[in-house]
Amino acid sequence: MDQRLGRKKPKQRTPEYGFTTWSAADKATLQKTIDPLQNAFRKQPAGFLHSEATTLLCAPREEVYDRLTSFLSTCCMVSGLVLSAVAGAALHPLKAGDFADDKESVVEAFNVVASLTVATQFCVVLYSTFTLYILISSAHNPSAVYRALMHMQRWIGFLEFATFVPAMGTFGLIALAAYLHCGRTAGGIVLAACAALAVGFQAAFVAMCNKAFPYNSWAWATVASAAYPWLSPRVEKDARAHGELLLAQAKDGVLGALDKNNNYVIDAKGAAEESASRAELSPWVEGAIGPLQPTDLRLLVEQLLEAGLTRER
């Protein structure tokens, strides 16, 4: 607080949030990540591994950090809930000797499914938490968040996948437990109900995503809906439109400083050329306004360049 004026001092604005420090490899990775939205739109058998990261990259600068941390936190919480619900089944496995001989194989199946589900969910909780720790401690501005996000695209996609599939395995545990502990009629009812609930909810979810989030539904087609969206011209059309909408939003975010001609292709100007421009402008700035601290000079020069207030001679 400025004691003389009685008001807060204005925050110093960083130049384009540090995008000028990105390497050529960073820019190439970003281009490859956003291309499926429009320039390289196609069927993606493994699209579920990067679809949410791709769409998160289109978030506005002031929102991308909160959205990414919320995503990782949600993965952690959902896996934690599943873990707490089924951990006992893995830590205290059923004994085959407590059941009839014809049910021993089912007992073994129950123990295996329970153990794999718990182990997978524990890994998701642990590693999503540590990913969140590192993100919070290291990503201090939107540029750093965008850069981290594009390099961890498959990682967060894998965390999402590892949350979804084992959680669905809980249906299997319920059906197996009913078969082991209930009579034939009750076991059959539970099995039919679990199958109906799983298929019904999944079908309703896919139908919703096909209309509300068509690009994400398109990318998840092989895992979530047996490639049904690929057979629907309407879903393909909507997915293309959704991708274009996301890219348009990205102009206010990750593409704002990297795509000056608005063609959704990262500008070809190299890091060496950018450094040369800064080196050429720095002496002129110091000559015009006087000596500056190195950091202040660098920030001011980058602000001038990124704001378009200079021109080549």
mmCIF file of C-alpha atoms in Angstrom:
data_model
loop_
_atom_site.group_PDB
_atom_site.id
_atom_site.type_symbol
_atom_site.label_atom_id
_atom_site.label_comp_id
_atom_site.label_asym_id
_atom_site.label_seq_id
_atom_site.Cartn_x
_atom_site.Cartn_y
_atom_site.Cartn_z
ATOM 1 C CA MET A 1 0.000 0.000 0.000
ATOM 2 C CA ASP A 2 1.380 3.436 -0.950
ATOM 3 C CA GLN A 3 1.200 5.374 2.365
ATOM 4 C CA ARG A 4 1.370 8.792 0.668
ATOM 5 C CA LEU A 5 -1.433 8.202 -1.798
ATOM 6 C CA GLY A 6 -3.451 5.751 0.282
ATOM 7 C CA ARG A 7 -3.920 3.312 -2.573
ATOM 8 C CA LYS A 8 -2.383 0.108 -3.856
ATOM 9 C CA LYS A 9 0.580 0.290 -6.152
ATOM 10 C CA PRO A 10 -0.166 -1.009 -9.639
ATOM 11 C CA LYS A 11 1.150 -4.450 -10.419
ATOM 12 C CA GLN A 12 3.982 -4.653 -12.913
ATOM 13 C CA ARG A 13 2.828 -6.333 -16.099
ATOM 14 C CA THR A 14 5.052 -9.049 -17.480
ATOM 15 C CA PRO A 15 5.480 -9.035 -21.264
ATOM 16 C CA GLU A 16 3.086 -11.465 -22.873
ATOM 17 C CA TYR A 17 3.495 -13.644 -19.789
ATOM 18 C CA GLY A 18 6.935 -14.862 -20.914
ATOM 19 C CA PHE A 19 5.982 -16.496 -24.207
ATOM 20 C CA THR A 20 9.080 -15.002 -25.822
ATOM 21 C CA THR A 21 11.239 -17.359 -23.759
ATOM 22 C CA TRP A 22 9.714 -20.486 -25.312
ATOM 23 C CA SER A 23 12.122 -22.612 -27.317
ATOM 24 C CA ALA A 24 11.528 -23.836 -30.847
ATOM 25 C CA ALA A 25 10.807 -27.297 -29.412
ATOM 26 C CA ASP A 26 8.153 -25.807 -27.104
ATOM 27 C CA LYS A 27 6.450 -24.091 -30.016
ATOM 28 C CA ALA A 28 6.570 -27.255 -32.121
ATOM 29 C CA THR A 29 4.963 -29.212 -29.279
ATOM 30 C CA LEU A 30 2.225 -26.606 -28.946
ATOM 31 C CA GLN A 31 1.546 -26.734 -32.677
ATOM 32 C CA LYS A 32 1.300 -30.520 -32.618
ATOM 33 C CA THR A 33 -1.039 -30.353 -29.632
ATOM 34 C CA ILE A 34 -3.533 -27.870 -31.092
ATOM 35 C CA ASP A 35 -3.477 -29.153 -34.689
ATOM 36 C CA PRO A 36 -6.149 -31.852 -34.059
ATOM 37 C CA LEU A 37 -8.636 -29.077 -33.284
ATOM 38 C CA GLN A 38 -8.663 -27.888 -36.895
ATOM 39 C CA ASN A 39 -5.558 -28.113 -39.095
ATOM 40 C CA ALA A 40 -5.147 -31.880 -38.558
ATOM 41 C CA PHE A 41 -8.649 -32.879 -37.473
ATOM 42 C CA ARG A 42 -8.999 -36.648 -37.858
ATOM 43 C CA LYS A 43 -9.990 -39.856 -36.134
ATOM 44 C CA GLN A 44 -7.813 -40.304 -33.048
ATOM 45 C CA PRO A 45 -7.675 -43.857 -31.637
ATOM 46 C CA ALA A 46 -5.590 -42.603 -28.699
ATOM 47 C CA GLY A 47 -7.125 -39.131 -28.624
ATOM 48 C CA PHE A 48 -8.359 -39.624 -25.067
ATOM 49 C CA LEU A 49 -4.777 -39.251 -23.860
ATOM 50 C CA HIS A 50 -4.564 -35.602 -24.893
ATOM 51 C CA SER A 51 -8.061 -34.274 -25.629
ATOM 52 C CA GLU A 52 -8.594 -32.542 -22.278
ATOM 53 C CA ALA A 53 -5.083 -31.062 -22.326
ATOM 54 C CA THR A 54 -5.735 -29.725 -25.827
ATOM 55 C CA THR A 55 -8.971 -28.067 -24.779
ATOM 56 C CA LEU A 56 -7.426 -26.742 -21.555
ATOM 57 C CA LEU A 57 -4.726 -25.038 -23.627
ATOM 58 C CA CYS A 58 -7.488 -22.904 -25.137
ATOM 59 C CA ALA A 59 -8.480 -21.481 -21.746
ATOM 60 C CA PRO A 60 -7.955 -17.733 -21.144
ATOM 61 C CA ARG A 61 -4.729 -16.689 -19.465
ATOM 62 C CA GLU A 62 -6.419 -15.652 -16.249
ATOM 63 C CA GLU A 63 -8.227 -19.002 -15.964
ATOM 64 C CA VAL A 64 -5.789 -21.676 -17.169
ATOM 65 C CA TYR A 65 -4.046 -22.109 -13.802
ATOM 66 C CA ASP A 66 -7.294 -22.536 -11.885
ATOM 67 C CA ARG A 67 -8.701 -24.918 -14.487
ATOM 68 C CA LEU A 68 -5.604 -27.131 -14.525
ATOM 69 C CA THR A 69 -5.320 -27.301 -10.744
ATOM 70 C CA SER A 70 -9.046 -28.068 -10.515
ATOM 71 C CA PHE A 71 -8.619 -30.877 -13.051
ATOM 72 C CA LEU A 72 -5.787 -32.484 -11.094
ATOM 73 C CA SER A 73 -7.583 -31.984 -7.784
ATOM 74 C CA THR A 74 -10.704 -33.646 -9.170
ATOM 75 C CA CYS A 75 -8.696 -36.653 -10.392
ATOM 76 C CA CYS A 76 -7.203 -36.970 -6.932
ATOM 77 C CA MET A 77 -10.531 -36.660 -5.105
ATOM 78 C CA VAL A 78 -12.439 -39.080 -7.338
ATOM 79 C CA SER A 79 -9.698 -41.691 -7.101
ATOM 80 C CA GLY A 80 -9.540 -41.139 -3.355
ATOM 81 C CA LEU A 81 -13.264 -41.797 -3.024
ATOM 82 C CA VAL A 82 -13.021 -45.017 -5.030
ATOM 83 C CA LEU A 83 -9.922 -46.014 -3.078
ATOM 84 C CA SER A 84 -11.635 -45.517 0.267
ATOM 85 C CA ALA A 85 -14.654 -47.491 -0.925
ATOM 86 C CA VAL A 86 -12.807 -50.602 -2.111
ATOM 87 C CA ALA A 87 -9.512 -50.575 -0.198
ATOM 88 C CA GLY A 88 -10.850 -53.058 2.328
ATOM 89 C CA ALA A 89 -11.510 -55.611 -0.403
ATOM 90 C CA ALA A 90 -7.824 -55.565 -1.374
ATOM 91 C CA LEU A 91 -6.346 -55.368 2.117
ATOM 92 C CA HIS A 92 -8.554 -58.178 3.387
ATOM 93 C CA PRO A 93 -8.968 -60.551 0.424
ATOM 94 C CA LEU A 94 -11.498 -63.333 0.461
ATOM 95 C CA LYS A 95 -10.336 -66.827 1.375
ATOM 96 C CA ALA A 96 -11.116 -69.434 -1.245
ATOM 97 C CA GLY A 97 -11.569 -72.062 1.475
ATOM 98 C CA ASP A 98 -14.582 -70.197 2.857
ATOM 99 C CA PHE A 99 -16.581 -70.881 -0.305
ATOM 100 C CA ALA A 100 -17.737 -73.905 -2.235
ATOM 101 C CA ASP A 101 -15.265 -75.496 -4.624
ATOM 102 C CA ASP A 102 -17.196 -74.338 -7.691
ATOM 103 C CA LYS A 103 -16.798 -70.708 -6.565
ATOM 104 C CA GLU A 104 -13.041 -70.726 -5.983
ATOM 105 C CA SER A 105 -12.276 -69.251 -9.406
ATOM 106 C CA VAL A 106 -14.768 -66.430 -8.770
ATOM 107 C CA VAL A 107 -13.126 -65.735 -5.407
ATOM 108 C CA GLU A 108 -9.745 -65.450 -7.121
ATOM 109 C CA ALA A 109 -11.227 -63.142 -9.764
ATOM 110 C CA PHE A 110 -12.730 -60.931 -7.045
ATOM 111 C CA ASN A 111 -9.406 -60.657 -5.218
ATOM 112 C CA VAL A 112 -7.492 -59.853 -8.410
ATOM 113 C CA VAL A 113 -9.953 -57.170 -9.560
ATOM 114 C CA ALA A 114 -10.039 -55.609 -6.085
ATOM 115 C CA SER A 115 -6.244 -55.510 -5.803
ATOM 116 C CA LEU A 116 -5.714 -54.008 -9.254
ATOM 117 C CA THR A 117 -8.443 -51.428 -8.713
ATOM 118 C CA VAL A 118 -7.036 -50.314 -5.373
ATOM 119 C CA ALA A 119 -3.421 -50.253 -6.588
ATOM 120 C CA THR A 120 -4.326 -48.212 -9.660
ATOM 121 C CA GLN A 121 -6.421 -45.716 -7.734
ATOM 122 C CA PHE A 122 -3.687 -45.357 -5.119
ATOM 123 C CA CYS A 123 -1.201 -44.498 -7.874
ATOM 124 C CA VAL A 124 -3.596 -41.912 -9.326
ATOM 125 C CA VAL A 125 -4.090 -40.289 -5.916
ATOM 126 C CA LEU A 126 -0.367 -40.260 -5.191
ATOM 127 C CA TYR A 127 0.911 -39.016 -8.539
ATOM 128 C CA SER A 128 -1.870 -36.524 -9.240
ATOM 129 C CA THR A 129 -1.145 -35.027 -5.821
ATOM 130 C CA PHE A 130 2.572 -34.728 -6.484
ATOM 131 C CA THR A 131 1.903 -33.331 -9.949
ATOM 132 C CA LEU A 132 -0.256 -30.709 -8.265
ATOM 133 C CA TYR A 133 2.489 -29.953 -5.732
ATOM 134 C CA ILE A 134 5.035 -29.326 -8.482
ATOM 135 C CA LEU A 135 2.619 -27.303 -10.605
ATOM 136 C CA ILE A 136 1.711 -25.027 -7.699
ATOM 137 C CA SER A 137 5.348 -24.475 -6.742
ATOM 138 C CA SER A 138 6.762 -24.021 -10.254
ATOM 139 C CA ALA A 139 4.131 -22.507 -12.574
ATOM 140 C CA HIS A 140 4.129 -18.864 -11.507
ATOM 141 C CA ASN A 141 2.543 -17.237 -14.554
ATOM 142 C CA PRO A 142 0.236 -18.215 -17.429
ATOM 143 C CA SER A 143 3.145 -18.855 -19.803
ATOM 144 C CA ALA A 144 4.644 -21.397 -17.397
ATOM 145 C CA VAL A 145 1.242 -23.043 -16.903
ATOM 146 C CA TYR A 146 0.622 -23.334 -20.648
ATOM 147 C CA ARG A 147 4.104 -24.749 -21.192
ATOM 148 C CA ALA A 148 3.720 -27.301 -18.399
ATOM 149 C CA LEU A 149 0.270 -28.267 -19.659
ATOM 150 C CA MET A 150 1.340 -28.981 -23.224
ATOM 151 C CA HIS A 151 4.272 -31.112 -22.066
ATOM 152 C CA MET A 152 2.110 -33.091 -19.622
ATOM 153 C CA GLN A 153 -0.802 -33.594 -22.013
ATOM 154 C CA ARG A 154 -0.538 -37.387 -22.167
ATOM 155 C CA TRP A 155 0.185 -37.583 -18.456
ATOM 156 C CA ILE A 156 -3.039 -35.888 -17.377
ATOM 157 C CA GLY A 157 -4.927 -37.848 -20.038
ATOM 158 C CA PHE A 158 -3.540 -41.047 -18.561
ATOM 159 C CA LEU A 159 -4.527 -39.928 -15.052
ATOM 160 C CA GLU A 160 -8.065 -39.317 -16.278
ATOM 161 C CA PHE A 161 -8.166 -42.712 -17.988
ATOM 162 C CA ALA A 162 -6.769 -44.419 -14.883
ATOM 163 C CA THR A 163 -9.509 -42.784 -12.833
ATOM 164 C CA PHE A 164 -12.319 -43.860 -15.146
ATOM 165 C CA VAL A 165 -11.580 -47.500 -15.983
ATOM 166 C CA PRO A 166 -10.789 -48.898 -12.498
ATOM 167 C CA ALA A 167 -13.780 -47.029 -11.077
ATOM 168 C CA MET A 168 -15.953 -48.891 -13.566
ATOM 169 C CA GLY A 169 -14.342 -52.080 -12.239
ATOM 170 C CA THR A 170 -16.248 -51.497 -9.023
ATOM 171 C CA PHE A 171 -19.353 -52.689 -10.869
ATOM 172 C CA GLY A 172 -17.544 -55.980 -11.395
ATOM 173 C CA LEU A 173 -16.718 -56.253 -7.705
ATOM 174 C CA ILE A 174 -20.356 -55.687 -6.765
ATOM 175 C CA ALA A 175 -21.563 -58.351 -9.198
ATOM 176 C CA LEU A 176 -18.914 -60.862 -8.081
ATOM 177 C CA ALA A 177 -19.685 -60.243 -4.412
ATOM 178 C CA ALA A 178 -23.393 -60.814 -5.061
ATOM 179 C CA TYR A 179 -22.621 -64.076 -6.864
ATOM 180 C CA LEU A 180 -20.502 -65.274 -3.942
ATOM 181 C CA HIS A 181 -22.726 -64.229 -1.058
ATOM 182 C CA CYS A 182 -26.264 -64.254 -2.469
ATOM 183 C CA GLY A 183 -28.504 -66.904 -3.911
ATOM 184 C CA ARG A 184 -28.830 -67.501 -7.634
ATOM 185 C CA THR A 185 -31.868 -65.239 -8.011
ATOM 186 C CA ALA A 186 -30.456 -62.331 -6.027
ATOM 187 C CA GLY A 187 -27.076 -62.689 -7.728
ATOM 188 C CA GLY A 188 -28.726 -62.617 -11.144
ATOM 189 C CA ILE A 189 -30.718 -59.518 -10.235
ATOM 190 C CA VAL A 190 -27.607 -57.692 -9.024
ATOM 191 C CA LEU A 191 -25.653 -58.701 -12.129
ATOM 192 C CA ALA A 192 -28.417 -57.525 -14.463
ATOM 193 C CA ALA A 193 -28.905 -54.293 -12.522
ATOM 194 C CA CYS A 194 -25.166 -53.491 -12.533
ATOM 195 C CA ALA A 195 -24.919 -54.148 -16.262
ATOM 196 C CA ALA A 196 -28.000 -52.028 -16.965
ATOM 197 C CA LEU A 197 -26.753 -49.164 -14.798
ATOM 198 C CA ALA A 198 -23.270 -49.176 -16.326
ATOM 199 C CA VAL A 199 -24.520 -49.340 -19.916
ATOM 200 C CA GLY A 200 -27.390 -46.920 -19.318
ATOM 201 C CA PHE A 201 -25.331 -44.239 -17.611
ATOM 202 C CA GLN A 202 -22.513 -44.594 -20.146
ATOM 203 C CA ALA A 203 -24.921 -44.314 -23.084
ATOM 204 C CA ALA A 204 -26.591 -41.249 -21.573
ATOM 205 C CA PHE A 205 -23.199 -39.690 -20.838
ATOM 206 C CA VAL A 206 -21.961 -40.275 -24.391
ATOM 207 C CA ALA A 207 -25.185 -38.858 -25.846
ATOM 208 C CA MET A 208 -24.743 -35.743 -23.730
ATOM 209 C CA CYS A 209 -21.087 -35.330 -24.701
ATOM 210 C CA ASN A 210 -21.877 -35.793 -28.395
ATOM 211 C CA LYS A 211 -23.885 -32.582 -28.241
ATOM 212 C CA ALA A 212 -22.351 -30.592 -25.396
ATOM 213 C CA PHE A 213 -18.660 -31.482 -25.884
ATOM 214 C CA PRO A 214 -18.422 -33.005 -29.381
ATOM 215 C CA TYR A 215 -14.649 -32.616 -29.783
ATOM 216 C CA ASN A 216 -13.985 -34.434 -26.501
ATOM 217 C CA SER A 217 -16.512 -37.124 -27.418
ATOM 218 C CA TRP A 218 -14.772 -37.536 -30.788
ATOM 219 C CA ALA A 219 -11.389 -37.965 -29.102
ATOM 220 C CA TRP A 220 -12.738 -40.465 -26.552
ATOM 221 C CA ALA A 221 -14.670 -42.481 -29.152
ATOM 222 C CA THR A 222 -12.623 -45.688 -28.954
ATOM 223 C CA VAL A 223 -12.755 -45.920 -25.151
ATOM 224 C CA ALA A 224 -16.112 -44.421 -24.246
ATOM 225 C CA SER A 225 -18.473 -45.371 -27.070
ATOM 226 C CA ALA A 226 -16.989 -48.110 -29.284
ATOM 227 C CA ALA A 227 -16.167 -45.534 -32.002
ATOM 228 C CA TYR A 228 -19.829 -44.563 -32.482
ATOM 229 C CA PRO A 229 -19.079 -40.809 -32.962
ATOM 230 C CA TRP A 230 -16.880 -41.676 -35.947
ATOM 231 C CA LEU A 231 -19.924 -43.174 -37.683
ATOM 232 C CA SER A 232 -22.049 -40.055 -37.214
ATOM 233 C CA PRO A 233 -21.623 -37.201 -39.736
ATOM 234 C CA ARG A 234 -23.436 -34.899 -37.328
ATOM 235 C CA VAL A 235 -20.997 -35.573 -34.491
ATOM 236 C CA GLU A 236 -18.037 -35.064 -36.836
ATOM 237 C CA LYS A 237 -19.453 -31.749 -38.042
ATOM 238 C CA ASP A 238 -20.118 -30.611 -34.481
ATOM 239 C CA ALA A 239 -16.653 -31.741 -33.357
ATOM 240 C CA ARG A 240 -15.014 -29.670 -36.098
ATOM 241 C CA ALA A 241 -17.075 -26.637 -35.118
ATOM 242 C CA HIS A 242 -16.227 -27.177 -31.451
ATOM 243 C CA GLY A 243 -12.521 -27.320 -32.309
ATOM 244 C CA GLU A 244 -12.738 -24.054 -34.248
ATOM 245 C CA LEU A 245 -14.544 -22.427 -31.335
ATOM 246 C CA LEU A 246 -11.832 -23.528 -28.921
ATOM 247 C CA LEU A 247 -9.084 -22.223 -31.196
ATOM 248 C CA ALA A 248 -10.842 -18.876 -31.453
ATOM 249 C CA GLN A 249 -10.830 -18.717 -27.660
ATOM 250 C CA ALA A 250 -7.117 -19.578 -27.654
ATOM 251 C CA LYS A 251 -6.406 -16.250 -29.356
ATOM 252 C CA ASP A 252 -7.020 -14.672 -25.950
ATOM 253 C CA GLY A 253 -4.637 -17.137 -24.364
ATOM 254 C CA VAL A 254 -1.823 -19.353 -25.521
ATOM 255 C CA LEU A 255 -1.927 -18.222 -29.172
ATOM 256 C CA GLY A 256 -2.124 -14.509 -28.444
ATOM 257 C CA ALA A 257 1.635 -13.957 -28.484
ATOM 258 C CA LEU A 258 2.567 -16.760 -30.874
ATOM 259 C CA ASP A 259 0.154 -16.434 -33.801
ATOM 260 C CA LYS A 260 0.161 -12.838 -34.982
ATOM 261 C CA ASN A 261 -1.417 -13.570 -38.390
ATOM 262 C CA ASN A 262 -4.352 -15.525 -36.920
ATOM 263 C CA ASN A 263 -3.967 -18.681 -39.025
ATOM 264 C CA TYR A 264 -3.602 -21.030 -36.026
ATOM 265 C CA VAL A 265 -0.004 -21.785 -37.025
ATOM 266 C CA ILE A 266 2.755 -20.713 -34.661
ATOM 267 C CA ASP A 267 4.702 -17.849 -36.212
ATOM 268 C CA ALA A 268 8.003 -18.884 -37.757
ATOM 269 C CA LYS A 269 10.064 -16.104 -36.249
ATOM 270 C CA GLY A 270 12.873 -17.895 -34.431
ATOM 271 C CA ALA A 271 14.313 -17.361 -31.013
ATOM 272 C CA ALA A 272 17.582 -16.068 -32.492
ATOM 273 C CA GLU A 273 15.738 -13.393 -34.456
ATOM 274 C CA GLU A 274 13.758 -12.369 -31.377
ATOM 275 C CA SER A 275 16.972 -12.113 -29.348
ATOM 276 C CA ALA A 276 18.540 -9.977 -32.059
ATOM 277 C CA SER A 277 15.556 -7.623 -31.985
ATOM 278 C CA ARG A 278 15.823 -7.249 -28.223
ATOM 279 C CA ALA A 279 19.570 -6.678 -28.406
ATOM 280 C CA GLU A 280 19.093 -3.985 -31.044
ATOM 281 C CA LEU A 281 16.329 -2.197 -29.158
ATOM 282 C CA SER A 282 17.902 -2.244 -25.683
ATOM 283 C CA PRO A 283 20.599 0.421 -26.304
ATOM 284 C CA TRP A 284 18.031 2.723 -27.906
ATOM 285 C CA VAL A 285 15.701 2.421 -24.907
ATOM 286 C CA GLU A 286 18.512 3.175 -22.458
ATOM 287 C CA GLY A 287 19.568 6.135 -24.546
ATOM 288 C CA ALA A 288 16.026 7.479 -24.626
ATOM 289 C CA ILE A 289 15.025 7.138 -20.963
ATOM 290 C CA GLY A 290 18.297 6.643 -19.116
ATOM 291 C CA PRO A 291 20.009 3.706 -17.372
ATOM 292 C CA LEU A 292 17.776 0.907 -16.090
ATOM 293 C CA GLN A 293 18.272 -2.210 -14.045
ATOM 294 C CA PRO A 294 18.856 -5.229 -16.363
ATOM 295 C CA THR A 295 15.557 -6.878 -15.417
ATOM 296 C CA ASP A 296 13.554 -3.665 -15.871
ATOM 297 C CA LEU A 297 15.213 -3.062 -19.227
ATOM 298 C CA ARG A 298 14.459 -6.572 -20.453
ATOM 299 C CA LEU A 299 10.822 -6.354 -19.370
ATOM 300 C CA LEU A 300 10.337 -2.971 -21.012
ATOM 301 C CA VAL A 301 11.926 -4.083 -24.287
ATOM 302 C CA GLU A 302 9.809 -7.229 -24.426
ATOM 303 C CA GLN A 303 6.678 -5.184 -23.705
ATOM 304 C CA LEU A 304 7.477 -2.863 -26.600
ATOM 305 C CA LEU A 305 8.112 -5.758 -28.973
ATOM 306 C CA GLU A 306 5.071 -7.789 -28.001
ATOM 307 C CA ALA A 307 2.752 -4.762 -27.995
ATOM 308 C CA GLY A 308 3.670 -4.065 -31.626
ATOM 309 C CA LEU A 309 5.097 -0.615 -30.869
ATOM 310 C CA THR A 310 8.254 -1.217 -32.905
ATOM 311 C CA ARG A 311 8.971 -1.909 -36.527
ATOM 312 C CA GLU A 312 11.875 -3.392 -38.469
ATOM 313 C CA ARG A 313 14.252 -1.010 -40.223
#
